[in-house]
PDB file of C-alpha atoms in Angstrom:
ATOM      1  CA  MET A 204      -5.318 -21.170 -51.924  1.00 85.00           C
ATOM      2  CA  TYR A 205      -2.650 -19.838 -50.205  1.00 92.00           C
ATOM      3  CA  PRO A 206      -1.432 -21.792 -47.095  1.00 94.00           C
ATOM      4  CA  PHE A 207      -1.246 -18.546 -45.020  1.00 96.00           C
ATOM      5  CA  HIS A 208      -3.667 -16.216 -43.526  1.00 96.00           C
ATOM      6  CA  TRP A 209      -3.138 -12.626 -42.459  1.00 97.00           C
ATOM      7  CA  VAL A 210      -3.935 -11.566 -38.764  1.00 98.00           C
ATOM      8  CA  PRO A 211      -3.555  -7.880 -37.581  1.00 98.00           C
ATOM      9  CA  ALA A 212      -1.726  -8.325 -34.433  1.00 98.00           C
ATOM     10  CA  ALA A 213       0.788  -5.914 -32.365  1.00 97.00           C
ATOM     11  CA  GLY A 214       0.175  -2.976 -34.260  1.00 98.00           C
ATOM     12  CA  GLN A 215       0.796  -4.521 -37.796  1.00 98.00           C
ATOM     13  CA  ARG A 216      -1.001  -7.231 -40.177  1.00 98.00           C
ATOM     14  CA  HIS A 217       1.271 -10.539 -39.858  1.00 98.00           C
ATOM     15  CA  ALA A 218       0.897 -13.687 -41.823  1.00 98.00           C
ATOM     16  CA  SER A 219       0.466 -17.123 -39.976  1.00 98.00           C
ATOM     17  CA  THR A 220       0.171 -20.931 -41.254  1.00 97.00           C
ATOM     18  CA  ASP A 221      -1.542 -21.285 -38.034  1.00 97.00           C
ATOM     19  CA  ARG A 222      -5.564 -22.971 -38.366  1.00 95.00           C
ATOM     20  CA  ARG A 223      -8.287 -20.943 -37.551  1.00 94.00           C
ATOM     21  CA  PRO A 224     -11.213 -22.099 -35.838  1.00 93.00           C
ATOM     22  CA  GLU A 225     -13.467 -24.198 -38.068  1.00 93.00           C
ATOM     23  CA  GLY A 226     -15.636 -22.153 -39.797  1.00 92.00           C
ATOM     24  CA  ALA A 227     -13.639 -18.642 -39.094  1.00 93.00           C
ATOM     25  CA  LEU A 228     -12.553 -16.185 -41.726  1.00 92.00           C
ATOM     26  CA  ALA A 229     -10.142 -14.978 -39.492  1.00 94.00           C
ATOM     27  CA  TYR A 230      -8.266 -15.360 -36.145  1.00 96.00           C
ATOM     28  CA  PRO A 231     -10.601 -13.983 -33.168  1.00 96.00           C
ATOM     29  CA  SER A 232      -9.275 -11.143 -31.398  1.00 97.00           C
ATOM     30  CA  GLY A 233      -7.496 -12.363 -28.568  1.00 97.00           C
ATOM     31  CA  THR A 234      -6.389 -15.663 -30.340  1.00 97.00           C
ATOM     32  CA  SER A 235      -2.761 -16.510 -29.699  1.00 98.00           C
ATOM     33  CA  VAL A 236      -0.766 -16.825 -33.235  1.00 98.00           C
ATOM     34  CA  ALA A 237       2.395 -18.091 -34.714  1.00 98.00           C
ATOM     35  CA  THR A 238       3.742 -15.794 -37.228  1.00 98.00           C
ATOM     36  CA  LEU A 239       5.786 -15.771 -40.356  1.00 98.00           C
ATOM     37  CA  CYS A 240       8.158 -13.592 -38.668  1.00 98.00           C
ATOM     38  CA  ARG A 241       8.300 -16.083 -35.949  1.00 98.00           C
ATOM     39  CA  GLU A 242       6.689 -13.971 -33.456  1.00 98.00           C
ATOM     40  CA  GLN A 243       4.089 -15.044 -30.968  1.00 98.00           C
ATOM     41  CA  VAL A 244       1.311 -12.460 -31.325  1.00 98.00           C
ATOM     42  CA  ILE A 245      -2.733 -11.823 -30.012  1.00 98.00           C
ATOM     43  CA  ALA A 246      -4.569 -11.283 -32.892  1.00 98.00           C
ATOM     44  CA  ASP A 247      -6.663  -7.783 -32.909  1.00 98.00           C
ATOM     45  CA  ASN A 248      -9.716  -8.546 -35.446  1.00 95.00           C
ATOM     46  CA  SER A 249     -10.688  -5.210 -35.537  1.00 95.00           C
ATOM     47  CA  GLU A 250     -11.311  -2.794 -38.103  1.00 93.00           C
ATOM     48  CA  ILE A 251      -8.687  -0.497 -37.425  1.00 96.00           C
ATOM     49  CA  GLY A 252      -6.451  -3.599 -37.080  1.00 97.00           C
ATOM     50  CA  TRP A 253      -6.885  -4.458 -40.794  1.00 96.00           C
ATOM     51  CA  LEU A 254      -5.395  -0.856 -41.817  1.00 97.00           C
ATOM     52  CA  TRP A 255      -2.507  -1.461 -39.561  1.00 98.00           C
ATOM     53  CA  PRO A 256       0.954  -1.327 -42.169  1.00 98.00           C
ATOM     54  CA  THR A 257       2.142  -5.004 -43.335  1.00 98.00           C
ATOM     55  CA  CYS A 258       5.082  -6.496 -41.330  1.00 98.00           C
ATOM     56  CA  ASP A 259       7.505  -6.627 -43.782  1.00 98.00           C
ATOM     57  CA  SER A 260       9.167  -9.927 -42.393  1.00 98.00           C
ATOM     58  CA  CYS A 261       5.696 -11.752 -42.891  1.00 98.00           C
ATOM     59  CA  ASN A 262       5.426 -10.164 -46.145  1.00 98.00           C
ATOM     60  CA  THR A 263       8.861 -11.402 -47.699  1.00 98.00           C
ATOM     61  CA  GLU A 264       7.904 -14.824 -46.140  1.00 98.00           C
ATOM     62  CA  ALA A 265       4.721 -14.978 -47.565  1.00 98.00           C
ATOM     63  CA  HIS A 266       5.898 -14.062 -51.479  1.00 97.00           C
ATOM     64  CA  ARG A 267       8.448 -16.531 -50.994  1.00 96.00           C
ATOM     65  CA  ILE A 268       6.019 -18.953 -50.102  1.00 96.00           C
ATOM     66  CA  ALA A 269       3.604 -18.159 -53.089  1.00 95.00           C
ATOM     67  CA  ARG A 270       6.330 -18.188 -55.265  1.00 95.00           C
ATOM     68  CA  GLU A 271       6.940 -21.457 -54.498  1.00 93.00           C
ATOM     69  CA  LEU A 272       3.931 -23.231 -54.917  1.00 89.00           C
ATOM     70  CA  PRO A 273       2.286 -24.895 -57.984  1.00 84.00           C
ATOM     71  CA  THR A 274       0.462 -22.809 -60.250  1.00 72.00           C
ATOM     72  CA  THR A 275      -2.925 -24.955 -59.922  1.00 60.00           C
ATOM     73  CA  THR A 276      -2.742 -24.523 -55.982  1.00 57.00           C
ATOM     74  CA  THR A 277      -3.578 -20.415 -56.343  1.00 56.00           C
ATOM     75  CA  ALA A 278      -5.637 -20.522 -59.792  1.00 57.00           C
ATOM     76  CA  ARG A 279      -9.278 -19.319 -59.270  1.00 53.00           C
ATOM     77  CA  SER A 280     -11.995 -21.091 -61.075  1.00 47.00           C
ATOM     78  CA  ASN A 281     -14.637 -19.267 -63.334  1.00 43.00           C
TER      79      ASN A 281
END
C-alpha cells in the first residue's frame, strides 16, 4: 500500500499523505487537504472529480515516493 492517496480538488486529481477519516476510502467533499504539489485544496469527491486530469507535480512526486518504497510495502498478497 502506498503512503499517499488521490483526491479530486481544484479541477485536478491531486495526491496527499494526509490521513483520511477513520474508515473512509476517500477524503470527503469539503475536506481541506495538503497535496504533494504543496497546495492546500478542498476535496471534491464527486463522480466528475475523479475524471479530472492528474496534477503533473503530484504525479511526479507520487512516482518518486513509489519508486523509493521497499518492494514488500507495495506487494499484494494472492
